[in-house]
Amino acid sequence: MSSVDFLSQEKIWFDKPRYDEAERRFYERTNGSSQPTQDVGANSILQDIARARENIQKSLAGLKTTLCNRGSGQPSLSQQSQLSSSSAADQGEIICRIKSLELENHSLHKVVDDLRAALSKLECRVSVLEKSPAAVTPVTTPSVPYTNGTTVQQKTSAPVKNEEEDDDDDDIDLFGSDDDEEADKLKEQRLKEYAEKKAKKPGIIAKSSILLDVKPWDDETDMVKLEECVRSVQADGLLWGTSKLVPVGYGIKKLQIACVVEDDKVGTDMLEEEITKFEDYIQSVDVAAFNKI
């Protein structure tokens, strides 16, 4: 039996306060005592409670009738089982979600800890680098000479000592001898021998390849004679190469000739000066290309 049916069938004595009051007055009159009666407020409260109980009983009775009329609307046992199974499935899904969130939270905590450790290591390294900065040595670039507007790349060759020269230098003992004169003589002798050995050693000869543009005065200039004049310039360390005629315009052609020179013996200024001496055939000389060999 449901709680609604139980309340609707329960019998309540709603008029009990009035009977209690009547009984009290009867005994007071019988005993002849003059006790004060209850105040009007208490009686009114008891009456209100009684009315409320009566209204509750009436409402419960009406609810029972409506439930009986709508008996077909009550859920069956299968529906109740379905509802219970759906609620159990919902609870299982909620539990699975809670477990997945806990695992994700644990992995995130681990990632945060790793990031904090890496950050602390980086801070330590930065602090160490700031305390001891590496010394930076300035790199000096050798000066590059210019020849007629073209740059010349110099090749620096460091002197290479043989093992014999190193042994000879090691044999010099400037402070081990007590006799200063003998030490000076020995030093001079060793230096003289070292200078002779160095003089005998062949040095590296720096050479350059130059391409010259020789321009005539006009289109009537004999280019064969012009080339003969250019090749007639001879000097120690100068070797002429191939040549060709390159058209300039209006029937005029210029002579483009190559040569190899030793840098210590022949320069471009000397070549231009010697070639331009043939004023009858040659107007000007320009350096088209300059390369180190």
Short mmCIF file of C-alpha atoms in Angstrom, two decimals:
data_model
loop_
_atom_site.label_atom_id
_atom_site.label_comp_id
_atom_site.label_asym_id
_atom_site.label_seq_id
_atom_site.Cartn_x
_atom_site.Cartn_y
_atom_site.Cartn_z
CA MET A 1 0.00 0.00 0.00
CA SER A 2 1.34 3.38 -0.97
CA SER A 3 1.71 6.29 1.41
CA VAL A 4 -1.10 8.15 -0.31
CA ASP A 5 -3.54 5.27 0.22
CA PHE A 6 -2.48 4.92 3.84
CA LEU A 7 -3.05 8.60 4.58
CA SER A 8 -6.39 8.59 2.79
CA GLN A 9 -7.67 5.64 4.89
CA GLU A 10 -6.27 6.88 8.23
CA LYS A 11 -8.87 8.02 10.77
CA ILE A 12 -8.00 11.18 12.64
CA TRP A 13 -9.95 12.68 15.57
CA PHE A 14 -10.01 16.29 14.44
CA ASP A 15 -12.40 17.41 17.27
CA LYS A 16 -10.19 16.15 20.10
CA PRO A 17 -9.09 19.65 21.26
CA ARG A 18 -12.70 20.70 21.75
CA TYR A 19 -13.45 17.60 23.77
CA ASP A 20 -10.34 18.16 25.89
CA GLU A 21 -11.41 21.73 26.57
CA ALA A 22 -14.93 20.66 27.56
CA GLU A 23 -13.52 17.98 29.84
CA ARG A 24 -11.23 20.48 31.56
CA ARG A 25 -14.09 22.91 32.19
CA PHE A 26 -16.24 20.13 33.58
CA TYR A 27 -13.62 19.15 36.15
CA GLU A 28 -13.04 22.78 37.06
CA ARG A 29 -16.73 23.30 37.79
CA THR A 30 -16.89 20.05 39.72
CA ASN A 31 -13.89 20.87 41.91
CA GLY A 32 -14.93 24.51 42.25
CA SER A 33 -11.37 25.74 41.55
CA SER A 34 -10.77 29.13 40.03
CA GLN A 35 -7.85 28.30 37.65
CA PRO A 36 -7.39 30.72 34.70
CA THR A 37 -8.62 29.51 31.38
CA GLN A 38 -6.48 29.26 28.31
CA ASP A 39 -6.22 32.41 26.32
CA VAL A 40 -8.12 32.97 23.15
CA GLY A 41 -4.96 32.81 21.03
CA ALA A 42 -4.19 29.22 21.98
CA ASN A 43 -7.73 28.15 21.20
CA SER A 44 -7.58 29.79 17.81
CA ILE A 45 -4.28 28.04 17.01
CA LEU A 46 -5.75 24.67 17.96
CA GLN A 47 -8.77 25.36 15.80
CA ASP A 48 -6.54 26.27 12.85
CA ILE A 49 -4.58 23.05 13.29
CA ALA A 50 -7.80 21.09 13.33
CA ARG A 51 -9.01 22.77 10.15
CA ALA A 52 -5.69 22.06 8.47
CA ARG A 53 -5.89 18.38 9.35
CA GLU A 54 -9.42 18.22 8.00
CA ASN A 55 -8.32 19.86 4.74
CA ILE A 56 -5.39 17.42 4.39
CA GLN A 57 -7.73 14.47 4.85
CA LYS A 58 -10.10 15.82 2.21
CA SER A 59 -7.27 16.43 -0.26
CA LEU A 60 -5.90 12.94 0.30
CA ALA A 61 -9.31 11.45 -0.32
CA GLY A 62 -9.65 13.40 -3.57
CA LEU A 63 -6.15 12.32 -4.63
CA LYS A 64 -7.05 8.70 -4.07
CA THR A 65 -10.09 8.99 -6.31
CA THR A 66 -8.09 10.61 -9.08
CA LEU A 67 -5.43 7.91 -8.85
CA CYS A 68 -8.06 5.22 -9.08
CA ASN A 69 -9.59 6.89 -12.17
CA ARG A 70 -6.16 7.10 -13.81
CA GLY A 71 -5.03 3.62 -12.96
CA SER A 72 -4.19 3.04 -16.59
CA GLY A 73 -1.66 5.89 -16.46
CA GLN A 74 0.57 4.16 -13.87
CA PRO A 75 3.87 2.81 -15.23
CA SER A 76 4.14 -0.94 -15.61
CA LEU A 77 6.86 -3.13 -14.16
CA SER A 78 8.67 -3.34 -17.51
CA GLN A 79 8.75 0.44 -17.74
CA GLN A 80 10.08 0.68 -14.20
CA SER A 81 12.79 -1.89 -15.01
CA GLN A 82 13.73 0.08 -18.13
CA LEU A 83 13.98 3.26 -16.11
CA SER A 84 16.14 1.55 -13.51
CA SER A 85 18.40 0.05 -16.22
CA SER A 86 18.74 3.45 -17.96
CA SER A 87 19.65 5.09 -14.66
CA ALA A 88 22.26 2.34 -14.01
CA ALA A 89 23.72 2.88 -17.50
CA ASP A 90 23.90 6.63 -16.87
CA GLN A 91 25.68 5.99 -13.60
CA GLY A 92 28.19 3.68 -15.34
CA GLU A 93 28.88 6.29 -18.02
CA ILE A 94 29.41 8.97 -15.39
CA ILE A 95 31.85 6.70 -13.55
CA CYS A 96 33.80 6.04 -16.78
CA ARG A 97 34.00 9.74 -17.51
CA ILE A 98 35.22 10.46 -14.00
CA LYS A 99 37.97 7.82 -14.37
CA SER A 100 39.07 9.21 -17.75
CA LEU A 101 39.20 12.73 -16.31
CA GLU A 102 41.31 11.49 -13.42
CA LEU A 103 43.78 9.83 -15.83
CA GLU A 104 43.97 12.96 -17.98
CA ASN A 105 44.52 15.11 -14.92
CA HIS A 106 47.33 12.80 -13.79
CA SER A 107 49.04 12.98 -17.21
CA LEU A 108 48.71 16.78 -17.27
CA HIS A 109 50.30 16.99 -13.84
CA LYS A 110 53.20 14.88 -15.13
CA VAL A 111 53.69 17.11 -18.20
CA VAL A 112 53.65 20.23 -16.03
CA ASP A 113 56.29 18.72 -13.73
CA ASP A 114 58.52 17.89 -16.71
CA LEU A 115 58.16 21.41 -18.09
CA ARG A 116 59.06 22.89 -14.72
CA ALA A 117 62.18 20.72 -14.51
CA ALA A 118 63.28 21.72 -18.04
CA LEU A 119 62.66 25.38 -17.27
CA SER A 120 64.75 25.20 -14.11
CA LYS A 121 67.61 23.60 -16.07
CA LEU A 122 67.45 26.36 -18.69
CA GLU A 123 67.49 29.03 -16.02
CA CYS A 124 70.59 27.46 -14.47
CA ARG A 125 72.37 27.36 -17.82
CA VAL A 126 71.48 30.97 -18.62
CA SER A 127 72.73 32.13 -15.23
CA VAL A 128 76.02 30.26 -15.76
CA LEU A 129 76.46 31.78 -19.23
CA GLU A 130 75.74 35.27 -17.93
CA LYS A 131 78.31 34.89 -15.16
CA SER A 132 81.11 33.64 -17.46
CA PRO A 133 80.74 35.16 -20.96
CA ALA A 134 82.97 33.70 -23.64
CA ALA A 135 85.76 35.94 -24.83
CA VAL A 136 85.30 37.05 -28.42
CA THR A 137 88.50 37.52 -30.41
CA PRO A 138 88.19 40.09 -33.20
CA VAL A 139 88.93 38.71 -36.65
CA THR A 140 91.08 41.07 -38.69
CA THR A 141 90.64 40.90 -42.44
CA PRO A 142 93.68 41.60 -44.57
CA SER A 143 93.56 44.71 -46.66
CA VAL A 144 92.66 44.13 -50.30
CA PRO A 145 94.58 46.22 -52.85
CA TYR A 146 92.86 47.70 -55.88
CA THR A 147 94.31 47.74 -59.36
CA ASN A 148 92.48 49.89 -61.93
CA GLY A 149 89.12 49.49 -60.18
CA THR A 150 89.38 45.70 -59.76
CA THR A 151 90.05 44.01 -56.44
CA VAL A 152 93.02 41.71 -56.05
CA GLN A 153 92.77 38.82 -53.61
CA GLN A 154 96.09 38.31 -51.87
CA LYS A 155 97.23 34.86 -50.93
CA THR A 156 99.01 34.79 -47.61
CA SER A 157 101.45 31.96 -47.23
CA ALA A 158 102.69 31.21 -43.75
CA PRO A 159 106.31 30.11 -43.60
CA VAL A 160 106.59 26.39 -42.99
CA LYS A 161 109.58 25.18 -41.02
CA ASN A 162 111.08 21.81 -41.54
CA GLU A 163 111.79 19.46 -38.71
CA GLU A 164 115.51 20.06 -39.18
CA GLU A 165 115.04 23.82 -38.72
CA ASP A 166 113.00 23.22 -35.57
CA ASP A 167 115.75 20.98 -34.24
CA ASP A 168 118.34 23.63 -35.03
CA ASP A 169 116.34 26.29 -33.21
CA ASP A 170 115.94 24.04 -30.22
CA ASP A 171 119.70 23.57 -30.04
CA ILE A 172 120.24 27.29 -29.34
CA ASP A 173 120.81 27.71 -25.62
CA LEU A 174 120.96 31.42 -24.80
CA PHE A 175 120.86 31.17 -21.02
CA GLY A 176 122.49 27.82 -20.22
CA SER A 177 126.11 28.92 -20.83
CA ASP A 178 128.12 30.89 -18.33
CA ASP A 179 130.29 32.54 -20.99
CA ASP A 180 128.29 35.34 -22.67
CA GLU A 181 130.71 35.76 -25.58
CA GLU A 182 130.50 32.12 -26.58
CA ALA A 183 126.72 32.24 -26.31
CA ASP A 184 126.58 35.31 -28.60
CA LYS A 185 128.85 33.68 -31.16
CA LEU A 186 126.80 30.52 -31.10
CA LYS A 187 123.61 32.53 -31.51
CA GLU A 188 125.01 34.47 -34.49
CA GLN A 189 126.19 31.28 -36.12
CA ARG A 190 122.80 29.60 -35.72
CA LEU A 191 120.97 32.64 -37.09
CA LYS A 192 123.30 32.78 -40.08
CA GLU A 193 122.72 29.10 -40.84
CA TYR A 194 118.96 29.56 -40.53
CA ALA A 195 119.03 32.55 -42.92
CA GLU A 196 121.03 30.57 -45.49
CA LYS A 197 118.59 27.66 -45.34
CA LYS A 198 115.64 29.98 -45.70
CA ALA A 199 117.24 31.73 -48.69
CA LYS A 200 117.79 28.42 -50.46
CA LYS A 201 114.17 27.43 -50.03
CA PRO A 202 112.11 28.38 -53.13
CA GLY A 203 109.31 30.85 -52.35
CA ILE A 204 105.77 30.77 -53.69
CA ILE A 205 105.41 32.87 -56.84
CA ALA A 206 102.13 34.77 -56.97
CA LYS A 207 100.66 34.96 -60.48
CA SER A 208 97.57 36.59 -61.98
CA SER A 209 95.53 36.13 -65.13
CA ILE A 210 94.59 39.43 -66.84
CA LEU A 211 92.17 39.99 -69.73
CA LEU A 212 92.79 43.28 -71.60
CA ASP A 213 90.48 45.20 -73.95
CA VAL A 214 92.55 47.13 -76.54
CA LYS A 215 90.48 49.66 -78.53
CA PRO A 216 91.56 51.08 -81.94
CA TRP A 217 90.88 54.59 -83.22
CA ASP A 218 88.42 53.66 -85.99
CA ASP A 219 87.24 50.87 -88.26
CA GLU A 220 90.15 51.46 -90.69
CA THR A 221 92.82 50.49 -88.13
CA ASP A 222 94.79 47.37 -89.06
CA MET A 223 93.91 44.98 -86.25
CA VAL A 224 96.65 42.48 -87.23
CA LYS A 225 99.27 45.17 -86.84
CA LEU A 226 97.64 46.29 -83.60
CA GLU A 227 97.94 42.79 -82.14
CA GLU A 228 101.57 42.59 -83.23
CA CYS A 229 102.25 45.84 -81.38
CA VAL A 230 100.59 44.53 -78.23
CA ARG A 231 102.51 41.25 -78.30
CA SER A 232 105.75 43.11 -78.90
CA VAL A 233 105.61 44.26 -75.27
CA GLN A 234 107.89 41.82 -73.45
CA ALA A 235 108.95 41.74 -69.80
CA ASP A 236 110.27 39.28 -67.23
CA GLY A 237 107.26 37.47 -65.75
CA LEU A 238 104.91 38.30 -68.68
CA LEU A 239 103.35 35.62 -70.90
CA TRP A 240 100.81 36.44 -73.61
CA GLY A 241 97.86 34.13 -74.28
CA THR A 242 94.98 33.81 -76.71
CA SER A 243 93.21 36.75 -78.33
CA LYS A 244 90.06 37.52 -80.32
CA LEU A 245 88.27 40.41 -82.01
CA VAL A 246 85.04 41.58 -80.40
CA PRO A 247 82.67 43.89 -82.33
CA VAL A 248 81.93 47.20 -80.63
CA GLY A 249 79.68 49.04 -83.11
CA TYR A 250 79.68 50.88 -86.42
CA GLY A 251 82.13 48.33 -87.86
CA ILE A 252 84.70 48.91 -85.12
CA LYS A 253 86.20 45.90 -83.36
CA LYS A 254 88.34 45.75 -80.25
CA LEU A 255 91.13 43.30 -79.45
CA GLN A 256 90.56 41.15 -76.38
CA ILE A 257 93.81 39.47 -75.33
CA ALA A 258 94.76 37.43 -72.26
CA CYS A 259 98.07 37.28 -70.42
CA VAL A 260 99.63 35.77 -67.29
CA VAL A 261 101.91 37.91 -65.14
CA GLU A 262 103.93 37.52 -61.97
CA ASP A 263 102.61 39.97 -59.40
CA ASP A 264 106.05 40.92 -58.06
CA LYS A 265 107.47 41.72 -61.52
CA VAL A 266 104.63 42.98 -63.76
CA GLY A 267 101.64 45.17 -62.93
CA THR A 268 98.63 46.40 -64.86
CA ASP A 269 99.84 49.97 -64.80
CA MET A 270 103.06 49.00 -66.53
CA LEU A 271 101.16 47.01 -69.18
CA GLU A 272 98.82 49.91 -69.96
CA GLU A 273 101.71 52.33 -70.17
CA GLU A 274 103.73 50.15 -72.54
CA ILE A 275 100.78 49.28 -74.81
CA THR A 276 99.47 52.84 -75.15
CA LYS A 277 102.88 53.91 -76.52
CA PHE A 278 101.68 52.70 -79.93
CA GLU A 279 99.50 55.77 -80.43
CA ASP A 280 99.06 55.23 -84.18
CA TYR A 281 97.00 52.07 -83.66
CA ILE A 282 95.79 52.03 -80.04
CA GLN A 283 93.32 54.49 -78.50
CA SER A 284 92.97 53.01 -74.97
CA VAL A 285 93.54 49.89 -72.86
CA ASP A 286 91.13 48.61 -70.18
CA VAL A 287 91.33 45.67 -67.77
CA ALA A 288 88.29 43.46 -68.48
CA ALA A 289 89.08 40.76 -65.89
CA PHE A 290 91.68 40.14 -63.19
CA ASN A 291 92.00 36.75 -61.44
CA LYS A 292 94.58 35.29 -59.09
CA ILE A 293 96.12 31.96 -60.04
#
